[in-house]
CSV table of C-alpha atoms in Angstrom, one decimal:
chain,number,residue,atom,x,y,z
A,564,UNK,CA,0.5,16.8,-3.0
A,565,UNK,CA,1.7,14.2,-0.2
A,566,UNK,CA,0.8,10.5,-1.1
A,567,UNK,CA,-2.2,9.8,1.2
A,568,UNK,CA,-3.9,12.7,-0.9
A,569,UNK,CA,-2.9,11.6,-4.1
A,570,UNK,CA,-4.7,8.4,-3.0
A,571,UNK,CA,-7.7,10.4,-2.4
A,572,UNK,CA,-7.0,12.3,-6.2
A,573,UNK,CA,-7.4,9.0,-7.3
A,574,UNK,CA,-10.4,7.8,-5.6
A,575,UNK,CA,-8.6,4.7,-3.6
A,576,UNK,CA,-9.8,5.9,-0.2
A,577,UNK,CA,-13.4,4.5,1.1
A,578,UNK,CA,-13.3,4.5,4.5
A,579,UNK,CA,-10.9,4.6,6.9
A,580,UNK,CA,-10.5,4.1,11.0
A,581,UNK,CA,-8.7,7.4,12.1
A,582,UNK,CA,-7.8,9.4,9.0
A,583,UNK,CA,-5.4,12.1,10.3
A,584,UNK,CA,-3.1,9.7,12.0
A,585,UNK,CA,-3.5,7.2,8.9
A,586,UNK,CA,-2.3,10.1,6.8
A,587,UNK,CA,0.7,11.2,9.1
A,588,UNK,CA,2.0,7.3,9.2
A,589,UNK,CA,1.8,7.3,5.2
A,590,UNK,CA,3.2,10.5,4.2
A,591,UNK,CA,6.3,9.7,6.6
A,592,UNK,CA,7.2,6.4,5.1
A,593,UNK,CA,5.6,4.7,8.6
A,594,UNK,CA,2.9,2.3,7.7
A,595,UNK,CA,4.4,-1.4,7.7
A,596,UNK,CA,0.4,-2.4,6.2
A,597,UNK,CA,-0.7,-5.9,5.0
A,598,UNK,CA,-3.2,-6.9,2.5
A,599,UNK,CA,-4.1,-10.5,2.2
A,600,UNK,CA,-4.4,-12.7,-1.1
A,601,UNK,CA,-6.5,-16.2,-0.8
A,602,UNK,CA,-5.2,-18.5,-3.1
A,603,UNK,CA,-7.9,-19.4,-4.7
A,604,UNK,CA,-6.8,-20.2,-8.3
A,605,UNK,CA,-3.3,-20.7,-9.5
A,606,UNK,CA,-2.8,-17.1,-11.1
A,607,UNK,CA,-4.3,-13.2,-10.0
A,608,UNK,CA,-6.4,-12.0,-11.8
A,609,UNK,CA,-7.2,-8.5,-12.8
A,610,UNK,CA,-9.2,-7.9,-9.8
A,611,UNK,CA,-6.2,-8.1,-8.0
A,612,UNK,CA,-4.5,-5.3,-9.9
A,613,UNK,CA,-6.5,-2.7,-7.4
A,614,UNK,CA,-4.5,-4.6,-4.5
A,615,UNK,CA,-0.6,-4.9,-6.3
A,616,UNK,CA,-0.7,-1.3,-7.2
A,617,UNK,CA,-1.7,0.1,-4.5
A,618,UNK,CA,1.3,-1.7,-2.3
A,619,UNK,CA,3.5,-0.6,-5.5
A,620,UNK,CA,2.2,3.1,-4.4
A,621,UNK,CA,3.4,2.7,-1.0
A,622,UNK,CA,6.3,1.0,-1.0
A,623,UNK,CA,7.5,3.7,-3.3
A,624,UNK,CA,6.6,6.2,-0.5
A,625,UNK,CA,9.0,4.3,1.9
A,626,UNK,CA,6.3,2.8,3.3
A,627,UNK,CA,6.7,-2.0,4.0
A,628,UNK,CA,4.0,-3.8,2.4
A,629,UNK,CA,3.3,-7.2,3.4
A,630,UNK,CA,2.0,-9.6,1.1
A,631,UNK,CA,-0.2,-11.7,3.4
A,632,UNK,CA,-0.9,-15.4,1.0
A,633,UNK,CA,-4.0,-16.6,2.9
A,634,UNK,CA,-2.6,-20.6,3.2
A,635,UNK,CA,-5.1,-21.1,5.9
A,636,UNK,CA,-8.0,-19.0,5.2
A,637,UNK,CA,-8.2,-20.6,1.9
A,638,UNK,CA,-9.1,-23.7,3.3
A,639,UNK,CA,-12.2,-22.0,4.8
A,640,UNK,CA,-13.2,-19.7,2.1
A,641,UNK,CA,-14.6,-15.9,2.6
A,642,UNK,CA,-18.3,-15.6,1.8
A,643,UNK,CA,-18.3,-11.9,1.0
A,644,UNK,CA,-19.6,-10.9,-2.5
A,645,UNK,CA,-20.5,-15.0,-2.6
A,646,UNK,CA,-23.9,-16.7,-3.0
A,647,UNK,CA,-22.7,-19.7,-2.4
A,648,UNK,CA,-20.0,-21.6,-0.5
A,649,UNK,CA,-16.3,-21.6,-2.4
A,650,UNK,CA,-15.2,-25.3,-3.8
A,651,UNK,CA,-12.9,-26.9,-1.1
A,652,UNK,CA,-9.4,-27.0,-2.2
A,653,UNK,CA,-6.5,-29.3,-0.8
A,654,UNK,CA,-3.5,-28.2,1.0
A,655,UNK,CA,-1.5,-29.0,-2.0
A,656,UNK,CA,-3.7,-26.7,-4.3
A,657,UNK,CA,-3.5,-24.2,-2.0
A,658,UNK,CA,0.3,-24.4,-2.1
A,659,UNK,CA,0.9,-24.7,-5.4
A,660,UNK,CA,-1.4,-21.4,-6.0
A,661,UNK,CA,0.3,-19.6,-3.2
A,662,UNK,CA,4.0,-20.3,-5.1
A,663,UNK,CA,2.2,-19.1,-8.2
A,664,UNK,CA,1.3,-15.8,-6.6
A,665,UNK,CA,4.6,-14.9,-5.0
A,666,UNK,CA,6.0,-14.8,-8.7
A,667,UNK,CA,3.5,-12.8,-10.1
A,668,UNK,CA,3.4,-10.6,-7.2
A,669,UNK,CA,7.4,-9.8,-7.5
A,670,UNK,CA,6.7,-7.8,-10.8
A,671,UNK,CA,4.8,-5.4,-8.5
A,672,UNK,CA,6.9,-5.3,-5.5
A,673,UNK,CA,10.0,-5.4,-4.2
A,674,UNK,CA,11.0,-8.3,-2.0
A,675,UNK,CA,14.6,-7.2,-1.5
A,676,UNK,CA,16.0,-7.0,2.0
A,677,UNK,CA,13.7,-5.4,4.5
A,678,UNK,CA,11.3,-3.5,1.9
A,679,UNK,CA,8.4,-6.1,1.6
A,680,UNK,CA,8.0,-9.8,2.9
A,681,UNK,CA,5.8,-12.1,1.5
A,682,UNK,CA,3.9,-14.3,4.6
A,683,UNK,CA,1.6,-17.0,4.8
A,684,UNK,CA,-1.1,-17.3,7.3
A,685,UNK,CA,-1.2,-20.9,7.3
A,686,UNK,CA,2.0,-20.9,9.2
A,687,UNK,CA,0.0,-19.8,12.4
A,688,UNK,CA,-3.9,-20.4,11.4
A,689,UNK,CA,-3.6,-24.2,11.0
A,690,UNK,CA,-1.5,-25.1,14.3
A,691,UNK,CA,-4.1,-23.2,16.3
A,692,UNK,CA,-5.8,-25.0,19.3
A,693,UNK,CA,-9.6,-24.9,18.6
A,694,UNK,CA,-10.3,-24.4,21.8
A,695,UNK,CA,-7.9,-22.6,22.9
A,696,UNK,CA,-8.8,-20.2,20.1
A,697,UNK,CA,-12.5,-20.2,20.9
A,698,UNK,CA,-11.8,-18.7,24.4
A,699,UNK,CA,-9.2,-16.3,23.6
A,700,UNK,CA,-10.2,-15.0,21.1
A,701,UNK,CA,-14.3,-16.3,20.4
A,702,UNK,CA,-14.9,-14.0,23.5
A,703,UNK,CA,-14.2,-11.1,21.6
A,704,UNK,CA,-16.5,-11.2,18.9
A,705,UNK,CA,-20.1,-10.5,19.0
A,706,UNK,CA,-22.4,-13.3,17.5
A,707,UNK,CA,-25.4,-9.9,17.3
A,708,UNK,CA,-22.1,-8.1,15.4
A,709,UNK,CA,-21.0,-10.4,13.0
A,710,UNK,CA,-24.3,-11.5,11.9
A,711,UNK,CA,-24.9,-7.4,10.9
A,712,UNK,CA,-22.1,-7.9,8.4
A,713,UNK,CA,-22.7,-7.5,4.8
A,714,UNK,CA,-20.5,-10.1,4.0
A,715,UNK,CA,-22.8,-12.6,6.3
A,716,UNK,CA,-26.6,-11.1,5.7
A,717,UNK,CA,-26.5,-11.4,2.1
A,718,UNK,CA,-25.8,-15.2,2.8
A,719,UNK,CA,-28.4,-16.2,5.4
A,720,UNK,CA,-30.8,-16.4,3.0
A,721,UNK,CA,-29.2,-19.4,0.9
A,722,UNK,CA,-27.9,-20.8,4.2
A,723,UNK,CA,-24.6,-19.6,5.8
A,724,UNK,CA,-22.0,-23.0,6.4
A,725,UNK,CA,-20.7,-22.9,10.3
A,726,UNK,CA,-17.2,-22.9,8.3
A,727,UNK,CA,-17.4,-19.8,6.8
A,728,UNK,CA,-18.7,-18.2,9.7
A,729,UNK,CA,-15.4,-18.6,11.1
A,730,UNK,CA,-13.7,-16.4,8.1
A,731,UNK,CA,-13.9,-12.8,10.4
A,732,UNK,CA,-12.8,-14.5,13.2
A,733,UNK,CA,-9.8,-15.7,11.1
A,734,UNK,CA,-8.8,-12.6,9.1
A,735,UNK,CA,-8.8,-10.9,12.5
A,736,UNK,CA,-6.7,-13.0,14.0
A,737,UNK,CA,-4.2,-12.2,10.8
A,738,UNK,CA,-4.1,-8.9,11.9
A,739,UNK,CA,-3.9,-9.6,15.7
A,740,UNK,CA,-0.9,-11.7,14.9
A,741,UNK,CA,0.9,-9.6,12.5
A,742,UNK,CA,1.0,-6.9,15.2
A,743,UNK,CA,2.8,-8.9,17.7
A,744,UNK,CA,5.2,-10.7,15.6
A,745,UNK,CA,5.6,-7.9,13.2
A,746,UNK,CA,4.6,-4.6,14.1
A,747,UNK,CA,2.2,-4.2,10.9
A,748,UNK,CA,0.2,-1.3,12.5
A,749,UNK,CA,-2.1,-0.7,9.3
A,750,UNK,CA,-4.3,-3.1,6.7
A,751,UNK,CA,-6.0,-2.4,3.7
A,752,UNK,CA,-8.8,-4.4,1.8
A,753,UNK,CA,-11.8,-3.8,-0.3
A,754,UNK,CA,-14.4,-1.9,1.1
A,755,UNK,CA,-16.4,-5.6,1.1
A,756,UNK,CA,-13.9,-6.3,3.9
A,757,UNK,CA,-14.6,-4.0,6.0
A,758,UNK,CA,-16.1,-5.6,8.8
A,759,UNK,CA,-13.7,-8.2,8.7
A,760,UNK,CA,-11.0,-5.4,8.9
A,761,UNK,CA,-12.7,-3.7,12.1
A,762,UNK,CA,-12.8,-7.2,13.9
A,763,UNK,CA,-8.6,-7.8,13.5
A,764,UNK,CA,-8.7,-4.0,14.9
A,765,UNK,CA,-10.9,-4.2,17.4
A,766,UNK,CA,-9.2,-7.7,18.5
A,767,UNK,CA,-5.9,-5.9,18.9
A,768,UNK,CA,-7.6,-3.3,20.9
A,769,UNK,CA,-9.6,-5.6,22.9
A,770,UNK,CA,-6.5,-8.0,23.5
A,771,UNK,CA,-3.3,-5.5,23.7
A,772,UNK,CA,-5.0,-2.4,24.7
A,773,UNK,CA,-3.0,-0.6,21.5
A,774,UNK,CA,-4.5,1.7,18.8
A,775,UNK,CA,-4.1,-0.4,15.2
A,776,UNK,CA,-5.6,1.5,12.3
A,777,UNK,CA,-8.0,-0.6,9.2
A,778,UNK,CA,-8.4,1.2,6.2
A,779,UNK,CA,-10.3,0.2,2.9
A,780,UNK,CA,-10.0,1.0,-0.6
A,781,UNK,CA,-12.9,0.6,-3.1
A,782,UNK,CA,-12.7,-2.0,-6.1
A,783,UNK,CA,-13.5,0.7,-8.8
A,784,UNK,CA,-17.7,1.1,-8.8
A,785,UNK,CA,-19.6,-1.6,-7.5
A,786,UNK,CA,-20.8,-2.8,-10.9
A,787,UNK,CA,-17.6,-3.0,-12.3
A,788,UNK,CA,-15.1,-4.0,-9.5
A,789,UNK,CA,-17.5,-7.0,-8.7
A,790,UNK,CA,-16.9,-7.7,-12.3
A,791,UNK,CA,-13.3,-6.5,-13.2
A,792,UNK,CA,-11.5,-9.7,-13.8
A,793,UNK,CA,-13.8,-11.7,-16.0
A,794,UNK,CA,-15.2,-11.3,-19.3
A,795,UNK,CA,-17.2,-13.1,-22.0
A,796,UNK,CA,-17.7,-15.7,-19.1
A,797,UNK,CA,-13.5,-16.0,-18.5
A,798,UNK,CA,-11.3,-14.7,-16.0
A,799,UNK,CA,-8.6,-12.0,-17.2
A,800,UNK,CA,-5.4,-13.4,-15.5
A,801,UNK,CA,-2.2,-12.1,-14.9
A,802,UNK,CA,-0.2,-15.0,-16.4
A,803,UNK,CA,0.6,-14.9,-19.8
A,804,UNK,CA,-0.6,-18.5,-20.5
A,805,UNK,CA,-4.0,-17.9,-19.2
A,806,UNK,CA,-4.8,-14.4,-20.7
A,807,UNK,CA,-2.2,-13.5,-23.7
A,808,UNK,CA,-1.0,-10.3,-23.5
A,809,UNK,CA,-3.0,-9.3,-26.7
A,810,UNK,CA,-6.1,-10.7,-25.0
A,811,UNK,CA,-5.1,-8.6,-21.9
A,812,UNK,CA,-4.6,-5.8,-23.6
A,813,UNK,CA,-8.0,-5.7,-25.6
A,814,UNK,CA,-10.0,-6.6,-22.2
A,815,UNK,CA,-8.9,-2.7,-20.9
A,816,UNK,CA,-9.0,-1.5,-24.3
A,817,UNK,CA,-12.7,-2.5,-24.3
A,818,UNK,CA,-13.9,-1.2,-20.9
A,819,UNK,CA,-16.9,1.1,-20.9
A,820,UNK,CA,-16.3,5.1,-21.7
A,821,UNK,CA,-17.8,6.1,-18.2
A,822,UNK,CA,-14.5,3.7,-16.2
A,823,UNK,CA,-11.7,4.3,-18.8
A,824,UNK,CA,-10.5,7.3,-16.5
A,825,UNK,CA,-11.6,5.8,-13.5
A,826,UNK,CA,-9.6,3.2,-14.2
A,827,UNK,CA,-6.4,5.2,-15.8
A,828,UNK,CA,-6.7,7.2,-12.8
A,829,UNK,CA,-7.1,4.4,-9.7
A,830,UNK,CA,-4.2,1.5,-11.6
A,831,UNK,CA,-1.8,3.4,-14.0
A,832,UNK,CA,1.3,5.1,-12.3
A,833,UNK,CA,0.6,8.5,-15.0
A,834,UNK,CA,0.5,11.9,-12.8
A,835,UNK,CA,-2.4,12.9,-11.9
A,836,UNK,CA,-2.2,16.0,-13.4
A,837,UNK,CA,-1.9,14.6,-17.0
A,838,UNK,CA,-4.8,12.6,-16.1
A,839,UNK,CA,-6.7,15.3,-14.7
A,840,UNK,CA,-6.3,16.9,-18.4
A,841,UNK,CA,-8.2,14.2,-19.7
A,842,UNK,CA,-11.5,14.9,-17.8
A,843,UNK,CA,-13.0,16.7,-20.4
A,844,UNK,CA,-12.3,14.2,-22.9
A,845,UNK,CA,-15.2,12.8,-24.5
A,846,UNK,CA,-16.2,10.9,-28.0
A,847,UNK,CA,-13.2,9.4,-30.1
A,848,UNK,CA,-11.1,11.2,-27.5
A,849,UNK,CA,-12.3,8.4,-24.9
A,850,UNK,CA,-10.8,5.8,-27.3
A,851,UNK,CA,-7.4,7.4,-26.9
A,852,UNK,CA,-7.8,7.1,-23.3
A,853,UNK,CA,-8.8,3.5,-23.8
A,854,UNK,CA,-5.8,3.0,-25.8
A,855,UNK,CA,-3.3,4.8,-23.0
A,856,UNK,CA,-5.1,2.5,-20.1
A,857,UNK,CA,-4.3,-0.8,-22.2
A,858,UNK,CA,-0.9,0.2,-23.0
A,859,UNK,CA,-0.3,1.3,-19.4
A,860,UNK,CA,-1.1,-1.8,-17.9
A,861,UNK,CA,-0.5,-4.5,-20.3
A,862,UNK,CA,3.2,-2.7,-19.6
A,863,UNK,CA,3.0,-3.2,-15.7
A,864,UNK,CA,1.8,-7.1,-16.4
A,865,UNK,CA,3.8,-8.0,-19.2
A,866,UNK,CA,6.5,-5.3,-20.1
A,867,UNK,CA,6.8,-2.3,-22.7
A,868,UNK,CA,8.1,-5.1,-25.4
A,869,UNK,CA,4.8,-7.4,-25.3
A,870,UNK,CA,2.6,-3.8,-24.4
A,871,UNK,CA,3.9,-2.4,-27.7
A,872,UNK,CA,3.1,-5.7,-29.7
A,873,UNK,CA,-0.8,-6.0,-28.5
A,874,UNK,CA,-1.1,-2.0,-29.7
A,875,UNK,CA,0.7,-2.5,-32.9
A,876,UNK,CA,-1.5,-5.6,-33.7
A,877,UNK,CA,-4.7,-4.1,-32.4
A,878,UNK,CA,-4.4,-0.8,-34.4
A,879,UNK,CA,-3.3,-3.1,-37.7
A,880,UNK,CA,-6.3,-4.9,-37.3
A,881,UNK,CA,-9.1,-2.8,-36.3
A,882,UNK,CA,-6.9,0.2,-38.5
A,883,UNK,CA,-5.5,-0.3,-41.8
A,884,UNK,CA,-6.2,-4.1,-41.8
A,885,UNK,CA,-2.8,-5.1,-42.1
A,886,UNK,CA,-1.4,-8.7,-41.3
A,887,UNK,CA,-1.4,-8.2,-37.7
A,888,UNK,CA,0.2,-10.8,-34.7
A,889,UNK,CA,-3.1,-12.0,-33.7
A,890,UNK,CA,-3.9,-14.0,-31.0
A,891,UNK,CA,-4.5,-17.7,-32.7
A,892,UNK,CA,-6.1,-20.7,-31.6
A,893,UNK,CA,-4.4,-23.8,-32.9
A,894,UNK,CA,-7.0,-26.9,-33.0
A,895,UNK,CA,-5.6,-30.4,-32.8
A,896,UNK,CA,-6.7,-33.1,-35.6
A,897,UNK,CA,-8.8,-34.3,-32.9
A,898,UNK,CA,-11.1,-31.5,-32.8
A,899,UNK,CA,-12.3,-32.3,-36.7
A,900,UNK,CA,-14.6,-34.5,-37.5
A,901,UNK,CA,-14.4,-37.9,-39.2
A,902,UNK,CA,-15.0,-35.8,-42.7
A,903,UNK,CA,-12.0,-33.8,-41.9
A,904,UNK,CA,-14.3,-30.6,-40.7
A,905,UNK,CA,-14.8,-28.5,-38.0
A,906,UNK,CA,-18.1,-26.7,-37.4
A,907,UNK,CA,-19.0,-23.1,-36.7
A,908,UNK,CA,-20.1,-24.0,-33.0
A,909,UNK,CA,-17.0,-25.7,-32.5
A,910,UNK,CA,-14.9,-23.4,-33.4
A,911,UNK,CA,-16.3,-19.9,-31.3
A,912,UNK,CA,-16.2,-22.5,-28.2
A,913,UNK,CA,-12.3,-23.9,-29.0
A,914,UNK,CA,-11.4,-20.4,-29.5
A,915,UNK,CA,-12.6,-18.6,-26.5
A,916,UNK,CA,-15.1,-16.2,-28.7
A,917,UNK,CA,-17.9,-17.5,-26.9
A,918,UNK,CA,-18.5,-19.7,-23.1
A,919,UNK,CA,-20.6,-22.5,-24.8
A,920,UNK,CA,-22.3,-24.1,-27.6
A,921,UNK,CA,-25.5,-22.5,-27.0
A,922,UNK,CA,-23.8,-19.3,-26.5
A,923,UNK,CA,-21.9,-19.7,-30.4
A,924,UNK,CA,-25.6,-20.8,-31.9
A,925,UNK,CA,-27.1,-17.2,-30.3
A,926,UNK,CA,-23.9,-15.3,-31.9
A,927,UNK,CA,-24.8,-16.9,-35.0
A,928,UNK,CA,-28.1,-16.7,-34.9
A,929,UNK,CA,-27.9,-12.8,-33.8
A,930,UNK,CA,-25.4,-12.5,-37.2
A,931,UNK,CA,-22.1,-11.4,-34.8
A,932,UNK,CA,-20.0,-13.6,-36.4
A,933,UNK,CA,-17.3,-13.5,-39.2
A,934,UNK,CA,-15.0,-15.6,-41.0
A,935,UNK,CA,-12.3,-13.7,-42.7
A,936,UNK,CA,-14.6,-10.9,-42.9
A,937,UNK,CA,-17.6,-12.7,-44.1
A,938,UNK,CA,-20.9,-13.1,-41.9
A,939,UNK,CA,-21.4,-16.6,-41.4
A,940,UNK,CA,-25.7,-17.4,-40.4
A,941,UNK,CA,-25.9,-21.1,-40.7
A,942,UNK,CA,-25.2,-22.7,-36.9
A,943,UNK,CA,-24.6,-26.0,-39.3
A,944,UNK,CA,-21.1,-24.2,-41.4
A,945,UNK,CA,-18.4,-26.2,-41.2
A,946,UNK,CA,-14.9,-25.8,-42.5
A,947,UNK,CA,-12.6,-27.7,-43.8
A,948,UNK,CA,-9.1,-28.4,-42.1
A,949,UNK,CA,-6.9,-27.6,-45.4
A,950,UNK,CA,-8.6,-24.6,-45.1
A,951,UNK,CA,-7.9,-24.0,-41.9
A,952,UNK,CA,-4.3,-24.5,-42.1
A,953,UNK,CA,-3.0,-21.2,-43.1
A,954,UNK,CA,-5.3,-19.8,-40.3
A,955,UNK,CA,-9.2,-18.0,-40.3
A,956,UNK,CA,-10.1,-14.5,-38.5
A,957,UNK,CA,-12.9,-15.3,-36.8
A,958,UNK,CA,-14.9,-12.6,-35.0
A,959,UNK,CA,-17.6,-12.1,-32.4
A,960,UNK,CA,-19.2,-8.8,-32.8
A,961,UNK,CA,-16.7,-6.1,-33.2
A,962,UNK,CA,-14.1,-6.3,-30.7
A,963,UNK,CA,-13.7,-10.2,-30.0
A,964,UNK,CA,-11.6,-12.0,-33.3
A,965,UNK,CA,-9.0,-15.0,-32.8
A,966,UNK,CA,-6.9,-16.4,-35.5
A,967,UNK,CA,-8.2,-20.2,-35.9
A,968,UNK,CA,-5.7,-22.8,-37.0
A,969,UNK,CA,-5.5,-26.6,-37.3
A,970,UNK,CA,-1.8,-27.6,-36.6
């Protein structure tokens, strides 16, 4: 199996510009392909991990990835999959996320002499002319076009800023420049990017007369890439002081039994063979698979040390109920009240077990919470902080606990 079809085996491949020449340049170790990253937040999140593992697929083929930090189209913010416009973030804050991402995004890929590079569009977006832009380039884009985009009609209705009209423009003019500086002849993106990713192509073609090549890959399903990195109301990030690896772990341990394979099959690095095995799996057999997708990428994130720590304690825990290393909340004397308590409420909202107050009362209310193992139904419980000191499991439903302590 050559690599472009593995990539099809595992379902990466939505759409592409010219698919037989796209195929040749992959299998041969020819792409030199870019995917962009805005820097939206100081860490990636798992909705990036489509992204990092698919350049980690490449680069293994022989192929250059280029890790394109969007600096400058940050600052104008993309309105695809959006219903409203992005908060406005400062140069520094888009500066410090961009130095976040370059560390995270080593573990994937390798930086080392002529195998990747790491650029920053800001370098060429924010020294632009306006002007000068606007009738170089402006004359190559269809106003009819753009406003056909998905990414633009499901905005018009909540009012579309002038700003973010400017995004396709923009990302095309990545592309465009990319090409001439660095020969990248090939970009990839979600399949929400699409039109965006036929505009830098059609640019190129428009303004060098050359043949450049877009291809997408799809985010999982639509339900569930539009929702991979978040749960409970949180993002799942990729640094370990956001997300602990324990919690990382249980997010893919708890994804639904009809994307475990889909996922084990589009982000692990397992042959596709062994995976293929697993299609008739069903029942308990799916909670294996869970298990093997958790482990798998809680390994790529974190390494086989912290990977084998989150299985251990997850399998005491929900297993054997042994003493497990469970992820713990530590609350501060200041979180007690003047009585030396700490409420119910308090306590699912300090621990992460649930988004709000009025979220803990439901969870109460519903009886989906425990405190070492006994149902707690009064939204008025409180606890003391001597008895919080050698730690409480608390749990939301049957998959959510966290160790509370008071320090």
């Amino acid at each position: 199996m050559t690599l472009y079809e593995e990539l099809k085996a595992r379902g990466l491949v939505a759409q592409v510009t010219d698919e037989a020449e796209i195929s040749n340049m992959v299998n041969a170790g020819k792409a030199k392909f870019y995917i962009g990253f805005d820097c939206t937040a100081d860490s990636l999140t798992a909705g990036h991990f489509m992204a990092l593992t698919l350049m980690k697929r490449l680069q293994a083929g022989g192929n250059k990835p280029y890790a394109l930090i969007g600096g400058g189209t940050t600052m104008i913010g993309d309105p695809s999959g959006r219903t409203d416009m992005r908060k406005m973030l400062t140069k520094e804050d888009i500066d410090h996320n961009a130095a976040c991402f370059k560390a995270q995004m080593e573990r994937f890929i390798d930086f080392g002499e002529d195998k990747a590079k790491m650029m920053n569009n800001a370098d060429w977006l924010l020294g632009l002319n306006y002007v000068e832009l606007l009738r170089d380039v402006g004359a190559c884009f269809s106003v009819n076009n753009m406003l056909r985009a998905e990414c633009y009609k499901q905005r018009m209705e909540k009012g579309l800023s002038f700003l973010e009209f400017n995004y396709m423009i923009m990302q095309s003019y990545d592309f465009y420049h990319l090409y001439k500086t660095e020969g990248v002849n090939m970009q990839f993106g979600g399949d929400d990017q699409w039109s965006n990713m036929l505009g830098g192509t059609e640019l190129i073609r428009r303004k060098l007369g050359a043949d450049a090549h877009a291809m997408t890959i799809t985010l999982l399903t639509d339900s569930q890439g539009k929702k991979m990195g978040k749960t409970a109301g949180n993002a799942v990030w990729l640094d370990s002081k956001k997300t602990s690896p324990y919690d990382f772990y249980q997010y893919w341990r708890n994804v639904g039994d009809s994307d475990v394979l889909k996922c084990i099959r589009m982000l692990t690095f397992l042959p596709i063979e062994q995976i293929n095995e697993m299609n008739s799996w069903e029942g308990g057999q799916l909670n294996k698979a869970k298990e093997i997708l958790a482990y798998e990428l809680t390994a790529l994130v974190h390494g086989r040390d912290e990977a084998e720590k989150a299985e251990a304690s997850a399998k005491a825990l929900f297993g054997a109920g042994a003493d497990a290393e469970i992820p713990t909340t530590v609350l501060s004397s200041s979180d007690l009240s003047d009585d030396g308590t700490v409420d119910i409420l308090t306590v699912l909202v300090k621990s992460g077990l649930t988004a709000s107050k009025s979220d803990a009362r439901r969870a109460v209310e519903q009886g989906g919470v425990t405190v070492d193992g006994e149902k707690v139904t009064d939204i008025k419980a409180v606890f003391s902080g001597d008895a919080l000191r050698e730690g409480k499991v608390v749990r939301r439903g049957k998959k959510a606990f966290k160790k509370v302590k008071v320090d």
